CSV table of C-alpha atoms in Angstrom, one decimal:
chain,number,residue,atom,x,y,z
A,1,UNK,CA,17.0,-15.6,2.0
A,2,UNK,CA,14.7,-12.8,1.3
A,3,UNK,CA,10.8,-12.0,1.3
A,4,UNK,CA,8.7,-9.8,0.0
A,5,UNK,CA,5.7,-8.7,2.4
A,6,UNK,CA,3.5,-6.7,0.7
A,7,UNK,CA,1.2,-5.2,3.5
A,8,UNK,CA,-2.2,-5.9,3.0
A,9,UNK,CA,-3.5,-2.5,3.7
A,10,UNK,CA,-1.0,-0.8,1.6
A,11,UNK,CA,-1.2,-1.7,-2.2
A,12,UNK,CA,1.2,0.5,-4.2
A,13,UNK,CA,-0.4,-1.0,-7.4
A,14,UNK,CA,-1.8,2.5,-8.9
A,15,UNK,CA,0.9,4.8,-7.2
A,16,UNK,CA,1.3,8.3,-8.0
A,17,UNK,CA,4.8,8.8,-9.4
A,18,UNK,CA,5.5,10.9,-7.5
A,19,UNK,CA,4.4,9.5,-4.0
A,20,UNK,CA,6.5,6.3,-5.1
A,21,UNK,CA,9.5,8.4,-5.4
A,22,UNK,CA,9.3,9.2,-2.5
A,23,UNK,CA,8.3,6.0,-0.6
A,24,UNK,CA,11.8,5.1,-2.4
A,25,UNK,CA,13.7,8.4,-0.8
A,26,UNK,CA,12.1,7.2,2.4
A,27,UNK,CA,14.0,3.6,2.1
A,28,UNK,CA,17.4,5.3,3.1
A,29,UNK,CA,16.2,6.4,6.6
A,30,UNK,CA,14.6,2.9,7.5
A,31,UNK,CA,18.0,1.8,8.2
A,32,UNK,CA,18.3,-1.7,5.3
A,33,UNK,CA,21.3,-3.0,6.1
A,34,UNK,CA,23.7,-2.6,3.1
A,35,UNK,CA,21.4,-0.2,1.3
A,36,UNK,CA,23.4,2.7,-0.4
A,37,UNK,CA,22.0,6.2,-1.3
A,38,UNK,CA,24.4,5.3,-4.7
A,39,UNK,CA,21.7,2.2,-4.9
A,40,UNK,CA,18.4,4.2,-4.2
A,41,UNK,CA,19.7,6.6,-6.5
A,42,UNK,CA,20.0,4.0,-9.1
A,43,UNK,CA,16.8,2.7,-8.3
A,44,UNK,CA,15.2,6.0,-9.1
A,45,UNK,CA,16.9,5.7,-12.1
A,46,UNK,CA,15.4,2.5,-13.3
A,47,UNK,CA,11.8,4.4,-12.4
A,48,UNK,CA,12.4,7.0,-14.0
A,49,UNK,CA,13.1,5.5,-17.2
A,50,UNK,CA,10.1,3.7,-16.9
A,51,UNK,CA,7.4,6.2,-15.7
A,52,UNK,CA,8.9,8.5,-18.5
A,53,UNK,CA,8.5,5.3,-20.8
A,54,UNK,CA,4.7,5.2,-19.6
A,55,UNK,CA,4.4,8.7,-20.3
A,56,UNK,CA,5.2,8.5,-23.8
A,57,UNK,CA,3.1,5.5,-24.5
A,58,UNK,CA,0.0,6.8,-22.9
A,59,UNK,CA,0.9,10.7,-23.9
A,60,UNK,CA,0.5,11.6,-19.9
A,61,UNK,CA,2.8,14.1,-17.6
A,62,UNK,CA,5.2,12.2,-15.2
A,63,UNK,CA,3.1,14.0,-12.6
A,64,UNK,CA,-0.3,12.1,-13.8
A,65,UNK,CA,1.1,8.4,-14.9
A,66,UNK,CA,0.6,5.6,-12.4
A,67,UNK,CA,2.6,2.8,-11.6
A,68,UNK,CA,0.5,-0.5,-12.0
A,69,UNK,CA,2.4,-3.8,-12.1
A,70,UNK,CA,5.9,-1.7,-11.4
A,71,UNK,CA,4.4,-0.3,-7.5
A,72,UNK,CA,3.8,-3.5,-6.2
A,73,UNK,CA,6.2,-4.8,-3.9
A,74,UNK,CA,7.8,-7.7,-5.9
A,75,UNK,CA,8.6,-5.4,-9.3
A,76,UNK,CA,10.3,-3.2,-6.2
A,77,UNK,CA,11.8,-5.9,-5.0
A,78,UNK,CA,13.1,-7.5,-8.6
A,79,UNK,CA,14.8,-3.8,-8.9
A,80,UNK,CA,16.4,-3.4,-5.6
A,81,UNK,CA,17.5,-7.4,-5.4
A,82,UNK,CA,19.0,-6.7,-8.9
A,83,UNK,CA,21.0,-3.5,-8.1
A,84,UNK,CA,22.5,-4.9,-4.9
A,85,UNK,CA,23.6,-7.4,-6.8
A,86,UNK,CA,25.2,-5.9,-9.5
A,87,UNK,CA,27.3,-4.0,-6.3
A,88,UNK,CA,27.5,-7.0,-4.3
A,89,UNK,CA,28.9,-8.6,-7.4
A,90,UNK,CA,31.4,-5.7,-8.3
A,91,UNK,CA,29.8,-5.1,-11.3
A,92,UNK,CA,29.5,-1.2,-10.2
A,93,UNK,CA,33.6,-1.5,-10.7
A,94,UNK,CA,33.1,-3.6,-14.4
A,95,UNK,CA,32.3,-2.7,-18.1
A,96,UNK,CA,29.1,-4.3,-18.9
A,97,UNK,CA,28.2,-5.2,-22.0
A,98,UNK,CA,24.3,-6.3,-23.0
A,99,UNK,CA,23.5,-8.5,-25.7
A,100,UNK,CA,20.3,-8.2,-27.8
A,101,UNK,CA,17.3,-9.2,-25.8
A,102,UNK,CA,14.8,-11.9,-26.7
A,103,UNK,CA,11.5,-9.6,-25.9
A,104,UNK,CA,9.0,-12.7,-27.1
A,105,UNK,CA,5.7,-12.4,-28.8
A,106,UNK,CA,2.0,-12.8,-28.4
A,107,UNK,CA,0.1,-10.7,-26.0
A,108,UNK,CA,-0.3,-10.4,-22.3
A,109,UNK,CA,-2.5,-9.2,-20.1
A,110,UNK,CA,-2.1,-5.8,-17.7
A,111,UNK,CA,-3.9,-3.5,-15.5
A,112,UNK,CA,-4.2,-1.4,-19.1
A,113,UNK,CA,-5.8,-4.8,-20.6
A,114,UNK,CA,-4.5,-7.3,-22.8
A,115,UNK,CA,-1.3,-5.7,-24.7
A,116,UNK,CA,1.1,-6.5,-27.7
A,117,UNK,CA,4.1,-8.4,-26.6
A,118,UNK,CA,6.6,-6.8,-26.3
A,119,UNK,CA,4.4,-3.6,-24.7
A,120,UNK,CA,4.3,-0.7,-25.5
A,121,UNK,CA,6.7,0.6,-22.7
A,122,UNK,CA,9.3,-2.3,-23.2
A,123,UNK,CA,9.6,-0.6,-27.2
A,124,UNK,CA,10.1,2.7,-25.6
A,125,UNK,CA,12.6,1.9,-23.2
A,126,UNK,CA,14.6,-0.6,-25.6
A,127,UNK,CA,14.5,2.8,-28.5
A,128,UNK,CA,17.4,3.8,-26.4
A,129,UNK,CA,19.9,2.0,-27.7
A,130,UNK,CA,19.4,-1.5,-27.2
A,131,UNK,CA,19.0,-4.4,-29.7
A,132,UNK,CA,16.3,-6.8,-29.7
A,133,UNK,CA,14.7,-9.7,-31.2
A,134,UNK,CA,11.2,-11.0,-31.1
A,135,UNK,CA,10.3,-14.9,-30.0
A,136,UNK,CA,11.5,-17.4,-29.8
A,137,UNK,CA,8.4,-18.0,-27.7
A,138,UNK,CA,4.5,-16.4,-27.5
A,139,UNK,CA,5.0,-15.0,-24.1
A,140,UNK,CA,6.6,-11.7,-22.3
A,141,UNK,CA,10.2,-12.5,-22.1
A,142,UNK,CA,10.9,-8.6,-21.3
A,143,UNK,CA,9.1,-6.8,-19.3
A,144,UNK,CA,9.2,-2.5,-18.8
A,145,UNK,CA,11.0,-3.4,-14.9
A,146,UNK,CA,13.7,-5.6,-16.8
A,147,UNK,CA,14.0,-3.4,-20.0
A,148,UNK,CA,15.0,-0.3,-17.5
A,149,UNK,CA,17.2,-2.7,-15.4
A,150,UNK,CA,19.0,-3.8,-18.4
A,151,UNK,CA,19.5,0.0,-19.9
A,152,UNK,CA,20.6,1.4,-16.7
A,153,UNK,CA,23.5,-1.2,-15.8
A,154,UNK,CA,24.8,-1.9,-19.2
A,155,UNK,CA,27.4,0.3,-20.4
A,156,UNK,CA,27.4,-0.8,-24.3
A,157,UNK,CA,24.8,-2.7,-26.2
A,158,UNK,CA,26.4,-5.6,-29.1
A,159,UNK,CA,25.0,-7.4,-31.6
A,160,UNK,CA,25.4,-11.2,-32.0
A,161,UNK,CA,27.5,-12.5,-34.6
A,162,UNK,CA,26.0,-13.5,-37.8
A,163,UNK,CA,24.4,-16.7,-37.6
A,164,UNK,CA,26.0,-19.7,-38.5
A,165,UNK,CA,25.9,-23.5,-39.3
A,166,UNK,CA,28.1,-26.1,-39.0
A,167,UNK,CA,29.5,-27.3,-41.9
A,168,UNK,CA,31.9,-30.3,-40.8
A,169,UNK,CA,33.3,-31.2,-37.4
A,170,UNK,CA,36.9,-32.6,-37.5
């Protein structure tokens, strides 16, 4: 079982970079059990691809972007749950491959107002080197936190086959 508190009095919704990296650097001397500086580390990682993503997209320093929906405790929470996982699991120790990501369609709305789907951010992350496709629904199947996730832990990115239909069944 797990749960996210977020602490009323502390909203990390429009975070300095900067001051979030460090509330992150602070996590390895709270004592979490199981908590690696090889997952903080990681963690950062997945930050820093998307603060510098938000950078880009809103032509902004890392010093002066802002974390929104990615400071609040459950996109902190998605990140960490997911990387001590993908130790837990032994995936650390694996070659993972990532297929092309459904990134949907449509728009959404965000603390920067109601966006493209997929954002902005997502685009700039996925440029990277992963393969996407749009749909196959009008809603955000990808978001920036999952995009970085994604990019960090996968070692090679694939296409799908080539589509195909059946033509008989014996």
């Amino acid at each position: 079982d797990v749960s996210v508190i977020d602490d009323e009095h502390e909203h990390n919704h429009h975070i300095n970079f900067n001051d979030f990296i460090a509330k992150i650097d602070s996590l390895k001397s709270e004592g979490i059990p199981n908590l690696t500086d090889e997952m903080v580390e990681l963690a950062k990682s997945v930050f820093m691809r998307i603060a510098i993503s938000e950078a880009n997209v809103h032509g902004k320093s890392l010093e002066d972007i802002h974390f929104h929906e990615v400071g609040a405790a459950d996109a902190v929470a998605d990140v960490f749950g997911t990387i001590y996982c993908y130790f837990d699991l032994g995936m650390c120790d694996e070659r993972v491959v990532g297929l092309p990501i459904a990134v949907g369609g449509g728009t959404v709305e965000t603390a920067h107002g109601i966006i493209p789907v997929p954002a902005p951010a997502t685009l700039d992350i996925l440029k990277d080197g992963a393969k996407y496709f749009g749909g196959p629904v009008n809603t955000e199947l990808a978001t920036p936190t999952g995009v970085a996730l994604y990019m960090e832990l996968c070692d090679e990115f694939l296409e799908f086959s080539p589509m195909m239909s059946p033509e008989a069944i014996a």
